Amino acid sequence: AQTVTQSQPEMSVQEAETVTLSCTYDTSENNYYLFWYKQPPSRQMILVIRQEAYKQQNATENRFSVNFQKAAKSFSLKISDSQLGDTAMYFCAFMKPLGTDKLIFGTGTRLQVFP
Amino acid sequence: NAGVTQTPKFQVLKTGQSMTLQCAQDMNHNSMYWYRQDPGMGLRLIYYSASEGTTDKGEVPNGYNVSRLNKREFSLRLESAAPSQTSVYFCASYDRVNEKLFFGSGTQLSVL
Protein backbone atom coordinates (compact mmCIF):
# COMPACT_ATOMS: atom_id res chain seq x y z
CA ALA A 1 0.00 0.00 0.00
CA GLN A 2 1.09 3.51 -0.74
CA THR A 3 1.84 5.95 2.08
CA VAL A 4 2.63 9.65 2.11
CA THR A 5 4.57 11.22 4.98
CA GLN A 6 4.90 14.89 5.81
CA SER A 7 7.22 15.18 8.78
CA GLN A 8 6.77 18.90 9.42
CA PRO A 9 3.44 19.64 11.15
CA GLU A 10 4.17 23.37 11.18
CA MET A 11 6.54 25.73 9.43
CA SER A 12 6.99 29.46 9.46
CA VAL A 13 8.77 31.87 7.17
CA GLN A 14 9.19 35.58 6.85
CA GLU A 15 7.65 37.38 3.93
CA ALA A 16 9.90 37.39 0.81
CA GLU A 17 12.00 34.51 2.14
CA THR A 18 12.16 30.94 0.81
CA VAL A 19 10.75 27.89 2.55
CA THR A 20 10.85 24.19 1.71
CA LEU A 21 8.18 21.70 2.74
CA SER A 22 9.13 18.03 2.88
CA CYS A 23 7.24 15.01 1.63
CA THR A 24 8.26 11.39 1.30
CA TYR A 25 6.20 8.52 -0.03
CA ASP A 26 6.37 4.80 -0.33
CA THR A 27 5.25 2.82 -3.35
CA SER A 28 6.28 -0.09 -5.50
CA GLU A 29 4.76 1.53 -8.56
CA ASN A 30 6.91 2.97 -11.32
CA ASN A 31 4.34 5.26 -12.86
CA TYR A 32 2.39 7.66 -10.66
CA TYR A 33 1.58 11.30 -10.04
CA LEU A 34 2.51 13.52 -7.12
CA PHE A 35 0.74 16.69 -6.09
CA TRP A 36 0.96 19.57 -3.68
CA TYR A 37 -2.34 21.08 -2.59
CA LYS A 38 -2.93 24.25 -0.62
CA GLN A 39 -5.85 24.60 1.79
CA PRO A 40 -6.45 28.12 3.10
CA PRO A 41 -8.84 28.76 6.01
CA SER A 42 -11.73 28.75 3.56
CA ARG A 43 -11.21 24.92 3.34
CA GLN A 44 -10.99 25.12 -0.43
CA MET A 45 -8.42 22.73 -1.93
CA ILE A 46 -6.18 24.45 -4.47
CA LEU A 47 -3.71 22.63 -6.71
CA VAL A 48 -0.25 24.13 -6.35
CA ILE A 49 1.85 21.85 -8.53
CA ARG A 50 1.87 18.40 -10.11
CA GLN A 51 4.70 16.03 -11.05
CA GLU A 52 4.57 12.94 -13.25
CA ALA A 53 6.95 10.26 -12.03
CA TYR A 54 8.19 9.44 -15.53
CA LYS A 55 9.41 13.02 -16.00
CA GLN A 56 12.89 13.69 -14.69
CA GLN A 57 12.52 17.45 -14.91
CA ASN A 58 11.23 19.07 -11.74
CA ALA A 59 7.91 20.87 -12.11
CA THR A 60 7.69 24.62 -11.54
CA GLU A 61 4.75 27.02 -11.29
CA ASN A 62 5.81 30.63 -10.82
CA ARG A 63 7.14 30.89 -7.23
CA PHE A 64 6.54 27.20 -6.54
CA SER A 65 8.93 24.44 -7.51
CA VAL A 66 9.54 20.87 -6.49
CA ASN A 67 12.60 18.76 -5.89
CA PHE A 68 11.55 15.31 -7.07
CA GLN A 69 13.96 12.53 -6.15
CA LYS A 70 12.39 9.33 -7.47
CA ALA A 71 14.97 6.93 -6.11
CA ALA A 72 14.74 8.48 -2.67
CA LYS A 73 10.93 8.77 -2.96
CA SER A 74 11.08 12.38 -1.95
CA PHE A 75 8.95 15.25 -3.25
CA SER A 76 9.65 18.57 -1.53
CA LEU A 77 7.97 21.88 -2.31
CA LYS A 78 9.96 25.10 -2.42
CA ILE A 79 8.12 28.40 -2.12
CA SER A 80 10.22 31.37 -3.16
CA ASP A 81 9.50 35.01 -2.28
CA SER A 82 6.89 33.92 0.27
CA GLN A 83 3.77 36.04 0.47
CA LEU A 84 1.23 36.50 3.24
CA GLY A 85 -1.33 34.81 1.02
CA ASP A 86 0.74 31.63 1.08
CA THR A 87 -0.34 31.06 4.68
CA ALA A 88 -2.28 27.79 4.58
CA MET A 89 -2.18 24.06 5.09
CA TYR A 90 -0.17 22.26 2.44
CA PHE A 91 -0.84 18.66 1.54
CA CYS A 92 1.34 16.32 -0.45
CA ALA A 93 -0.58 13.67 -2.38
CA PHE A 94 0.14 10.50 -4.36
CA MET A 95 -1.95 9.11 -7.15
CA LYS A 96 -1.74 5.71 -8.71
CA PRO A 97 -3.25 6.26 -12.16
CA LEU A 98 -4.04 3.94 -15.03
CA GLY A 99 -7.55 3.01 -14.13
CA THR A 100 -7.61 2.95 -10.34
CA ASP A 101 -6.89 6.66 -9.76
CA LYS A 102 -6.43 5.96 -6.06
CA LEU A 103 -5.38 9.24 -4.44
CA ILE A 104 -3.96 9.50 -0.92
CA PHE A 105 -2.75 12.50 1.05
CA GLY A 106 -0.16 13.20 3.70
CA THR A 107 -1.02 14.68 7.08
CA GLY A 108 -0.24 18.21 5.98
CA THR A 109 2.08 21.06 6.95
CA ARG A 110 0.69 24.26 8.34
CA LEU A 111 2.66 27.17 6.88
CA GLN A 112 2.58 30.58 8.48
CA VAL A 113 4.08 33.52 6.59
CA PHE A 114 5.01 36.45 8.84
CA PRO A 115 5.32 40.07 7.69
CA ASN B 1 -20.78 24.29 -14.73
CA ALA B 2 -21.19 23.79 -10.98
CA GLY B 3 -18.21 21.48 -10.43
CA VAL B 4 -18.52 19.21 -7.40
CA THR B 5 -21.57 19.79 -5.23
CA GLN B 6 -21.77 18.41 -1.71
CA THR B 7 -24.78 18.46 0.55
CA PRO B 8 -25.36 19.23 3.32
CA LYS B 9 -22.71 21.74 4.37
CA PHE B 10 -23.36 21.22 8.07
CA GLN B 11 -25.00 18.39 10.00
CA VAL B 12 -25.39 17.44 13.64
CA LEU B 13 -26.33 13.86 14.48
CA LYS B 14 -26.95 11.93 17.64
CA THR B 15 -25.04 8.72 18.22
CA GLY B 16 -26.74 5.88 16.39
CA GLN B 17 -28.51 8.01 13.82
CA SER B 18 -27.97 7.43 10.14
CA MET B 19 -27.49 9.83 7.28
CA THR B 20 -26.26 10.08 3.71
CA LEU B 21 -23.87 12.68 2.40
CA GLN B 22 -24.58 13.51 -1.20
CA CYS B 23 -22.02 14.36 -3.85
CA ALA B 24 -22.57 15.14 -7.51
CA GLN B 25 -20.32 16.32 -10.31
CA ASP B 26 -21.38 17.58 -13.69
CA MET B 27 -18.02 17.24 -15.44
CA ASN B 28 -18.41 13.66 -16.66
CA HIS B 29 -15.51 12.43 -14.52
CA ASN B 30 -14.98 8.73 -14.00
CA SER B 31 -13.21 8.83 -10.65
CA MET B 32 -14.76 10.11 -7.44
CA TYR B 33 -13.61 10.09 -3.82
CA TRP B 34 -14.71 10.56 -0.25
CA TYR B 35 -12.24 11.87 2.34
CA ARG B 36 -12.45 12.86 5.95
CA GLN B 37 -10.24 15.58 7.40
CA ASP B 38 -9.29 15.64 11.05
CA PRO B 39 -6.75 17.88 12.81
CA GLY B 40 -3.28 16.40 12.57
CA MET B 41 -4.49 13.53 10.38
CA GLY B 42 -4.68 15.20 7.00
CA LEU B 43 -7.18 13.94 4.46
CA ARG B 44 -7.83 10.26 4.80
CA LEU B 45 -9.42 8.33 1.98
CA ILE B 46 -12.64 6.58 2.98
CA TYR B 47 -13.80 5.12 -0.32
CA TYR B 48 -13.21 5.82 -3.98
CA SER B 49 -14.82 4.89 -7.25
CA ALA B 50 -12.89 4.62 -10.49
CA SER B 51 -16.00 4.25 -12.61
CA GLU B 52 -19.76 3.99 -12.48
CA GLY B 53 -20.82 0.88 -10.61
CA THR B 54 -17.45 0.24 -8.95
CA THR B 55 -16.24 1.20 -5.50
CA ASP B 56 -13.11 0.42 -3.49
CA LYS B 57 -12.13 0.82 0.11
CA GLY B 58 -9.66 3.49 1.06
CA GLU B 59 -7.65 3.92 4.24
CA VAL B 60 -10.53 4.28 6.73
CA PRO B 61 -13.68 2.57 5.37
CA ASN B 62 -15.05 1.14 8.61
CA GLY B 63 -18.42 2.56 9.59
CA TYR B 64 -19.18 3.87 6.10
CA ASN B 65 -20.85 2.66 2.95
CA VAL B 66 -20.88 4.24 -0.48
CA SER B 67 -22.98 4.06 -3.58
CA ARG B 68 -22.06 4.97 -7.17
CA LEU B 69 -25.29 4.34 -9.00
CA ASN B 70 -24.41 6.56 -11.93
CA LYS B 71 -21.45 8.49 -13.25
CA ARG B 72 -22.57 11.75 -11.73
CA GLU B 73 -23.31 10.84 -8.11
CA PHE B 74 -21.29 9.26 -5.31
CA SER B 75 -22.95 9.13 -1.91
CA LEU B 76 -21.51 8.30 1.50
CA ARG B 77 -23.70 6.69 4.15
CA LEU B 78 -23.23 6.47 7.88
CA GLU B 79 -25.53 3.69 9.08
CA SER B 80 -25.02 4.24 12.81
CA ALA B 81 -23.11 7.40 13.52
CA ALA B 82 -20.47 7.45 16.25
CA PRO B 83 -18.69 10.41 17.88
CA SER B 84 -15.46 9.22 16.22
CA GLN B 85 -17.04 10.12 12.89
CA THR B 86 -17.15 13.80 13.80
CA SER B 87 -15.10 15.33 11.01
CA VAL B 88 -15.08 17.43 7.88
CA TYR B 89 -15.93 15.33 4.84
CA PHE B 90 -14.81 16.15 1.33
CA CYS B 91 -15.97 14.71 -1.94
CA ALA B 92 -13.74 15.00 -5.01
CA SER B 93 -13.69 14.00 -8.64
CA TYR B 94 -10.80 13.51 -11.05
CA ASP B 95 -10.49 14.57 -14.65
CA ARG B 96 -8.19 11.97 -16.27
CA VAL B 97 -7.94 13.87 -19.52
CA ASN B 98 -6.65 17.09 -18.03
CA GLU B 99 -5.30 15.42 -14.88
CA LYS B 100 -7.11 17.77 -12.53
CA LEU B 101 -8.75 17.09 -9.21
CA PHE B 102 -11.88 18.96 -8.16
CA PHE B 103 -13.09 19.19 -4.58
CA GLY B 104 -16.46 19.92 -3.10
CA SER B 105 -16.75 22.57 -0.41
CA GLY B 106 -16.93 20.08 2.45
CA THR B 107 -19.45 18.90 5.03
CA GLN B 108 -18.91 19.66 8.71
CA LEU B 109 -20.41 16.70 10.59
CA SER B 110 -20.76 16.56 14.35
CA VAL B 111 -21.91 13.40 16.12
CA LEU B 112 -22.99 13.94 19.71
PDB file of N, CA and C in Angstrom, chain A residues 2-4 33 35 37 39 42-47 50 52 54 89 91 93-108 110, chain B residues 9-10 30-31 33 35 37 40-45 48-51 57-59 88 90 94 96 98-108:
ATOM      1  N   GLN A   2       0.338   2.267  -0.680  1.00  0.00           N
ATOM      2  CA  GLN A   2       1.094   3.511  -0.737  1.00  0.00           C
ATOM      3  C   GLN A   2       0.908   4.325   0.539  1.00  0.00           C
ATOM      4  N   THR A   3       1.937   5.032   0.937  1.00  0.00           N
ATOM      5  CA  THR A   3       1.844   5.949   2.078  1.00  0.00           C
ATOM      6  C   THR A   3       2.530   7.255   1.716  1.00  0.00           C
ATOM      7  N   VAL A   4       2.059   8.316   2.317  1.00  0.00           N
ATOM      8  CA  VAL A   4       2.631   9.649   2.115  1.00  0.00           C
ATOM      9  C   VAL A   4       2.921  10.235   3.487  1.00  0.00           C
ATOM     10  N   TYR A  33       1.557   9.844 -10.087  1.00  0.00           N
ATOM     11  CA  TYR A  33       1.577  11.303 -10.040  1.00  0.00           C
ATOM     12  C   TYR A  33       1.759  11.749  -8.595  1.00  0.00           C
ATOM     13  N   PHE A  35       1.363  15.371  -6.129  1.00  0.00           N
ATOM     14  CA  PHE A  35       0.736  16.691  -6.094  1.00  0.00           C
ATOM     15  C   PHE A  35       1.075  17.414  -4.794  1.00  0.00           C
ATOM     16  N   TYR A  37      -1.112  20.312  -2.679  1.00  0.00           N
ATOM     17  CA  TYR A  37      -2.342  21.084  -2.595  1.00  0.00           C
ATOM     18  C   TYR A  37      -2.242  22.070  -1.439  1.00  0.00           C
ATOM     19  N   GLN A  39      -4.522  24.424   1.204  1.00  0.00           N
ATOM     20  CA  GLN A  39      -5.846  24.596   1.786  1.00  0.00           C
ATOM     21  C   GLN A  39      -5.841  25.815   2.708  1.00  0.00           C
ATOM     22  N   SER A  42     -10.427  28.947   4.204  1.00  0.00           N
ATOM     23  CA  SER A  42     -11.729  28.751   3.562  1.00  0.00           C
ATOM     24  C   SER A  42     -12.055  27.274   3.315  1.00  0.00           C
ATOM     25  N   ARG A  43     -11.084  26.396   3.519  1.00  0.00           N
ATOM     26  CA  ARG A  43     -11.205  24.923   3.336  1.00  0.00           C
ATOM     27  C   ARG A  43     -11.194  24.520   1.863  1.00  0.00           C
ATOM     28  N   GLN A  44     -11.089  25.464   0.982  1.00  0.00           N
ATOM     29  CA  GLN A  44     -10.990  25.124  -0.434  1.00  0.00           C
ATOM     30  C   GLN A  44      -9.661  24.422  -0.693  1.00  0.00           C
ATOM     31  N   MET A  45      -9.651  23.430  -1.570  1.00  0.00           N
ATOM     32  CA  MET A  45      -8.419  22.732  -1.929  1.00  0.00           C
ATOM     33  C   MET A  45      -7.937  23.275  -3.265  1.00  0.00           C
ATOM     34  N   ILE A  46      -6.715  23.783  -3.283  1.00  0.00           N
ATOM     35  CA  ILE A  46      -6.176  24.451  -4.472  1.00  0.00           C
ATOM     36  C   ILE A  46      -4.919  23.711  -4.925  1.00  0.00           C
ATOM     37  N   LEU A  47      -4.886  23.290  -6.167  1.00  0.00           N
ATOM     38  CA  LEU A  47      -3.709  22.626  -6.708  1.00  0.00           C
ATOM     39  C   LEU A  47      -2.570  23.631  -6.832  1.00  0.00           C
ATOM     40  N   ARG A  50       2.005  19.819  -9.828  1.00  0.00           N
ATOM     41  CA  ARG A  50       1.869  18.400 -10.107  1.00  0.00           C
ATOM     42  C   ARG A  50       3.140  17.883 -10.782  1.00  0.00           C
ATOM     43  N   GLU A  52       4.696  14.306 -12.754  1.00  0.00           N
ATOM     44  CA  GLU A  52       4.565  12.943 -13.246  1.00  0.00           C
ATOM     45  C   GLU A  52       5.852  12.200 -12.961  1.00  0.00           C
ATOM     46  N   TYR A  54       7.343   9.801 -14.398  1.00  0.00           N
ATOM     47  CA  TYR A  54       8.189   9.437 -15.532  1.00  0.00           C
ATOM     48  C   TYR A  54       8.990  10.626 -16.052  1.00  0.00           C
ATOM     49  N   MET A  89      -2.614  25.444   4.961  1.00  0.00           N
ATOM     50  CA  MET A  89      -2.175  24.056   5.093  1.00  0.00           C
ATOM     51  C   MET A  89      -1.751  23.572   3.723  1.00  0.00           C
ATOM     52  N   PHE A  91      -0.756  20.114   1.559  1.00  0.00           N
ATOM     53  CA  PHE A  91      -0.839  18.660   1.541  1.00  0.00           C
ATOM     54  C   PHE A  91      -0.091  18.102   0.337  1.00  0.00           C
ATOM     55  N   ALA A  93       0.323  14.750  -2.012  1.00  0.00           N
ATOM     56  CA  ALA A  93      -0.580  13.670  -2.381  1.00  0.00           C
ATOM     57  C   ALA A  93       0.036  12.785  -3.445  1.00  0.00           C
ATOM     58  N   PHE A  94      -0.354  11.523  -3.424  1.00  0.00           N
ATOM     59  CA  PHE A  94       0.140  10.503  -4.361  1.00  0.00           C
ATOM     60  C   PHE A  94      -1.044   9.894  -5.077  1.00  0.00           C
ATOM     61  N   MET A  95      -0.897   9.767  -6.394  1.00  0.00           N
ATOM     62  CA  MET A  95      -1.953   9.113  -7.151  1.00  0.00           C
ATOM     63  C   MET A  95      -1.385   7.968  -7.974  1.00  0.00           C
ATOM     64  N   LYS A  96      -2.060   6.850  -7.872  1.00  0.00           N
ATOM     65  CA  LYS A  96      -1.743   5.710  -8.714  1.00  0.00           C
ATOM     66  C   LYS A  96      -2.731   5.726  -9.865  1.00  0.00           C
ATOM     67  N   PRO A  97      -2.305   6.092 -11.051  1.00  0.00           N
ATOM     68  CA  PRO A  97      -3.248   6.256 -12.165  1.00  0.00           C
ATOM     69  C   PRO A  97      -3.514   4.944 -12.904  1.00  0.00           C
ATOM     70  N   LEU A  98      -3.811   5.065 -14.146  1.00  0.00           N
ATOM     71  CA  LEU A  98      -4.040   3.937 -15.034  1.00  0.00           C
ATOM     72  C   LEU A  98      -5.208   3.083 -14.589  1.00  0.00           C
ATOM     73  N   GLY A  99      -6.325   3.754 -14.383  1.00  0.00           N
ATOM     74  CA  GLY A  99      -7.552   3.010 -14.134  1.00  0.00           C
ATOM     75  C   GLY A  99      -8.030   3.033 -12.706  1.00  0.00           C
ATOM     76  N   THR A 100      -7.132   2.953 -11.731  1.00  0.00           N
ATOM     77  CA  THR A 100      -7.608   2.950 -10.343  1.00  0.00           C
ATOM     78  C   THR A 100      -7.758   4.373  -9.818  1.00  0.00           C
ATOM     79  N   ASP A 101      -6.847   5.257 -10.192  1.00  0.00           N
ATOM     80  CA  ASP A 101      -6.887   6.660  -9.756  1.00  0.00           C
ATOM     81  C   ASP A 101      -6.941   6.797  -8.242  1.00  0.00           C
ATOM     82  N   LYS A 102      -6.405   5.865  -7.524  1.00  0.00           N
ATOM     83  CA  LYS A 102      -6.432   5.961  -6.061  1.00  0.00           C
ATOM     84  C   LYS A 102      -5.539   7.131  -5.645  1.00  0.00           C
ATOM     85  N   LEU A 103      -6.066   8.018  -4.829  1.00  0.00           N
ATOM     86  CA  LEU A 103      -5.376   9.237  -4.438  1.00  0.00           C
ATOM     87  C   LEU A 103      -5.312   9.323  -2.926  1.00  0.00           C
ATOM     88  N   ILE A 104      -4.094   9.384  -2.370  1.00  0.00           N
ATOM     89  CA  ILE A 104      -3.961   9.501  -0.922  1.00  0.00           C
ATOM     90  C   ILE A 104      -3.117  10.717  -0.583  1.00  0.00           C
ATOM     91  N   PHE A 105      -3.381  11.267   0.604  1.00  0.00           N
ATOM     92  CA  PHE A 105      -2.751  12.496   1.047  1.00  0.00           C
ATOM     93  C   PHE A 105      -1.875  12.254   2.275  1.00  0.00           C
ATOM     94  N   GLY A 106      -0.924  13.155   2.465  1.00  0.00           N
ATOM     95  CA  GLY A 106      -0.164  13.197   3.702  1.00  0.00           C
ATOM     96  C   GLY A 106      -0.945  13.934   4.775  1.00  0.00           C
ATOM     97  N   THR A 107      -0.334  14.074   5.943  1.00  0.00           N
ATOM     98  CA  THR A 107      -1.019  14.678   7.083  1.00  0.00           C
ATOM     99  C   THR A 107      -1.007  16.201   7.054  1.00  0.00           C
ATOM    100  N   GLY A 108      -0.217  16.778   6.156  1.00  0.00           N
ATOM    101  CA  GLY A 108      -0.240  18.213   5.980  1.00  0.00           C
ATOM    102  C   GLY A 108       0.819  18.957   6.778  1.00  0.00           C
ATOM    103  N   ARG A 110       1.286  22.933   8.198  1.00  0.00           N
ATOM    104  CA  ARG A 110       0.695  24.259   8.340  1.00  0.00           C
ATOM    105  C   ARG A 110       1.792  25.302   8.186  1.00  0.00           C
TER     106      ARG A 110
ATOM    107  N   LYS B   9     -23.961  21.100   3.962  1.00  0.00           N
ATOM    108  CA  LYS B   9     -22.707  21.745   4.368  1.00  0.00           C
ATOM    109  C   LYS B   9     -22.437  21.551   5.856  1.00  0.00           C
ATOM    110  N   PHE B  10     -23.478  21.437   6.624  1.00  0.00           N
ATOM    111  CA  PHE B  10     -23.360  21.218   8.075  1.00  0.00           C
ATOM    112  C   PHE B  10     -24.409  20.197   8.503  1.00  0.00           C
ATOM    113  N   ASN B  30     -14.821  10.133 -14.390  1.00  0.00           N
ATOM    114  CA  ASN B  30     -14.979   8.730 -14.002  1.00  0.00           C
ATOM    115  C   ASN B  30     -14.705   8.518 -12.515  1.00  0.00           C
ATOM    116  N   SER B  31     -13.656   9.114 -12.016  1.00  0.00           N
ATOM    117  CA  SER B  31     -13.211   8.831 -10.649  1.00  0.00           C
ATOM    118  C   SER B  31     -13.770   9.830  -9.645  1.00  0.00           C
ATOM    119  N   TYR B  33     -14.228  10.431  -5.103  1.00  0.00           N
ATOM    120  CA  TYR B  33     -13.608  10.089  -3.818  1.00  0.00           C
ATOM    121  C   TYR B  33     -14.396  10.685  -2.653  1.00  0.00           C
ATOM    122  N   TYR B  35     -13.295  11.725   1.335  1.00  0.00           N
ATOM    123  CA  TYR B  35     -12.240  11.871   2.339  1.00  0.00           C
ATOM    124  C   TYR B  35     -12.851  12.416   3.624  1.00  0.00           C
ATOM    125  N   GLN B  37     -11.381  14.783   6.961  1.00  0.00           N
ATOM    126  CA  GLN B  37     -10.244  15.578   7.400  1.00  0.00           C
ATOM    127  C   GLN B  37     -10.370  15.849   8.877  1.00  0.00           C
ATOM    128  N   GLY B  40      -4.475  17.210  12.400  1.00  0.00           N
ATOM    129  CA  GLY B  40      -3.280  16.401  12.574  1.00  0.00           C
ATOM    130  C   GLY B  40      -3.280  15.101  11.789  1.00  0.00           C
ATOM    131  N   MET B  41      -4.387  14.810  11.113  1.00  0.00           N
ATOM    132  CA  MET B  41      -4.491  13.534  10.377  1.00  0.00           C
ATOM    133  C   MET B  41      -4.529  13.734   8.871  1.00  0.00           C
ATOM    134  N   GLY B  42      -4.609  14.951   8.431  1.00  0.00           N
ATOM    135  CA  GLY B  42      -4.683  15.205   6.997  1.00  0.00           C
ATOM    136  C   GLY B  42      -5.991  14.743   6.412  1.00  0.00           C
ATOM    137  N   LEU B  43      -6.000  14.487   5.127  1.00  0.00           N
ATOM    138  CA  LEU B  43      -7.180  13.944   4.463  1.00  0.00           C
ATOM    139  C   LEU B  43      -6.996  12.439   4.335  1.00  0.00           C
ATOM    140  N   ARG B  44      -7.917  11.706   4.882  1.00  0.00           N
ATOM    141  CA  ARG B  44      -7.833  10.255   4.796  1.00  0.00           C
ATOM    142  C   ARG B  44      -8.922   9.718   3.869  1.00  0.00           C
ATOM    143  N   LEU B  45      -8.514   8.844   2.992  1.00  0.00           N
ATOM    144  CA  LEU B  45      -9.425   8.328   1.976  1.00  0.00           C
ATOM    145  C   LEU B  45     -10.352   7.289   2.591  1.00  0.00           C
ATOM    146  N   TYR B  48     -13.301   5.181  -2.684  1.00  0.00           N
ATOM    147  CA  TYR B  48     -13.207   5.819  -3.981  1.00  0.00           C
ATOM    148  C   TYR B  48     -13.864   4.946  -5.033  1.00  0.00           C
ATOM    149  N   SER B  49     -14.125   5.574  -6.162  1.00  0.00           N
ATOM    150  CA  SER B  49     -14.815   4.888  -7.246  1.00  0.00           C
ATOM    151  C   SER B  49     -14.155   5.296  -8.547  1.00  0.00           C
ATOM    152  N   ALA B  50     -13.600   4.328  -9.242  1.00  0.00           N
ATOM    153  CA  ALA B  50     -12.892   4.624 -10.491  1.00  0.00           C
ATOM    154  C   ALA B  50     -13.833   4.697 -11.686  1.00  0.00           C
ATOM    155  N   SER B  51     -15.030   4.180 -11.520  1.00  0.00           N
ATOM    156  CA  SER B  51     -16.002   4.254 -12.614  1.00  0.00           C
ATOM    157  C   SER B  51     -17.387   3.951 -12.070  1.00  0.00           C
ATOM    158  N   LYS B  57     -12.431   0.285  -1.200  1.00  0.00           N
ATOM    159  CA  LYS B  57     -12.128   0.818   0.114  1.00  0.00           C
ATOM    160  C   LYS B  57     -10.850   1.639   0.076  1.00  0.00           C
ATOM    161  N   GLY B  58     -10.852   2.683   0.889  1.00  0.00           N
ATOM    162  CA  GLY B  58      -9.655   3.485   1.058  1.00  0.00           C
ATOM    163  C   GLY B  58      -8.945   3.124   2.342  1.00  0.00           C
ATOM    164  N   GLU B  59      -8.437   4.137   3.021  1.00  0.00           N
ATOM    165  CA  GLU B  59      -7.645   3.922   4.239  1.00  0.00           C
ATOM    166  C   GLU B  59      -8.518   3.697   5.473  1.00  0.00           C
ATOM    167  N   VAL B  88     -14.692  16.718   9.090  1.00  0.00           N
ATOM    168  CA  VAL B  88     -15.075  17.429   7.877  1.00  0.00           C
ATOM    169  C   VAL B  88     -14.912  16.447   6.720  1.00  0.00           C
ATOM    170  N   PHE B  90     -14.967  15.576   2.652  1.00  0.00           N
ATOM    171  CA  PHE B  90     -14.806  16.149   1.328  1.00  0.00           C
ATOM    172  C   PHE B  90     -15.072  15.091   0.268  1.00  0.00           C
ATOM    173  N   TYR B  94     -12.070  13.402 -10.330  1.00  0.00           N
ATOM    174  CA  TYR B  94     -10.799  13.508 -11.048  1.00  0.00           C
ATOM    175  C   TYR B  94     -11.015  13.462 -12.545  1.00  0.00           C
ATOM    176  N   ARG B  96      -9.372  12.694 -15.766  1.00  0.00           N
ATOM    177  CA  ARG B  96      -8.194  11.966 -16.268  1.00  0.00           C
ATOM    178  C   ARG B  96      -7.593  12.625 -17.497  1.00  0.00           C
ATOM    179  N   ASN B  98      -7.443  15.915 -18.362  1.00  0.00           N
ATOM    180  CA  ASN B  98      -6.647  17.094 -18.028  1.00  0.00           C
ATOM    181  C   ASN B  98      -5.866  16.925 -16.733  1.00  0.00           C
ATOM    182  N   GLU B  99      -6.025  15.752 -16.101  1.00  0.00           N
ATOM    183  CA  GLU B  99      -5.298  15.423 -14.876  1.00  0.00           C
ATOM    184  C   GLU B  99      -5.520  16.475 -13.792  1.00  0.00           C
ATOM    185  N   LYS B 100      -6.775  16.789 -13.560  1.00  0.00           N
ATOM    186  CA  LYS B 100      -7.114  17.775 -12.531  1.00  0.00           C
ATOM    187  C   LYS B 100      -8.093  17.177 -11.530  1.00  0.00           C
ATOM    188  N   LEU B 101      -7.906  17.548 -10.293  1.00  0.00           N
ATOM    189  CA  LEU B 101      -8.752  17.086  -9.206  1.00  0.00           C
ATOM    190  C   LEU B 101      -9.652  18.236  -8.778  1.00  0.00           C
ATOM    191  N   PHE B 102     -10.923  17.945  -8.581  1.00  0.00           N
ATOM    192  CA  PHE B 102     -11.885  18.962  -8.164  1.00  0.00           C
ATOM    193  C   PHE B 102     -12.494  18.545  -6.830  1.00  0.00           C
ATOM    194  N   PHE B 103     -12.540  19.482  -5.888  1.00  0.00           N
ATOM    195  CA  PHE B 103     -13.088  19.193  -4.577  1.00  0.00           C
ATOM    196  C   PHE B 103     -14.423  19.897  -4.374  1.00  0.00           C
ATOM    197  N   GLY B 104     -15.274  19.244  -3.586  1.00  0.00           N
ATOM    198  CA  GLY B 104     -16.457  19.918  -3.095  1.00  0.00           C
ATOM    199  C   GLY B 104     -16.068  20.840  -1.949  1.00  0.00           C
ATOM    200  N   SER B 105     -17.030  21.564  -1.437  1.00  0.00           N
ATOM    201  CA  SER B 105     -16.747  22.570  -0.407  1.00  0.00           C
ATOM    202  C   SER B 105     -16.729  21.989   1.004  1.00  0.00           C
ATOM    203  N   GLY B 106     -17.044  20.719   1.143  1.00  0.00           N
ATOM    204  CA  GLY B 106     -16.929  20.076   2.449  1.00  0.00           C
ATOM    205  C   GLY B 106     -18.232  20.038   3.234  1.00  0.00           C
ATOM    206  N   THR B 107     -18.315  19.045   4.115  1.00  0.00           N
ATOM    207  CA  THR B 107     -19.448  18.895   5.032  1.00  0.00           C
ATOM    208  C   THR B 107     -18.890  18.787   6.444  1.00  0.00           C
ATOM    209  N   GLN B 108     -19.299  19.710   7.300  1.00  0.00           N
ATOM    210  CA  GLN B 108     -18.907  19.662   8.714  1.00  0.00           C
ATOM    211  C   GLN B 108     -19.928  18.801   9.443  1.00  0.00           C
TER     212      GLN B 108
END
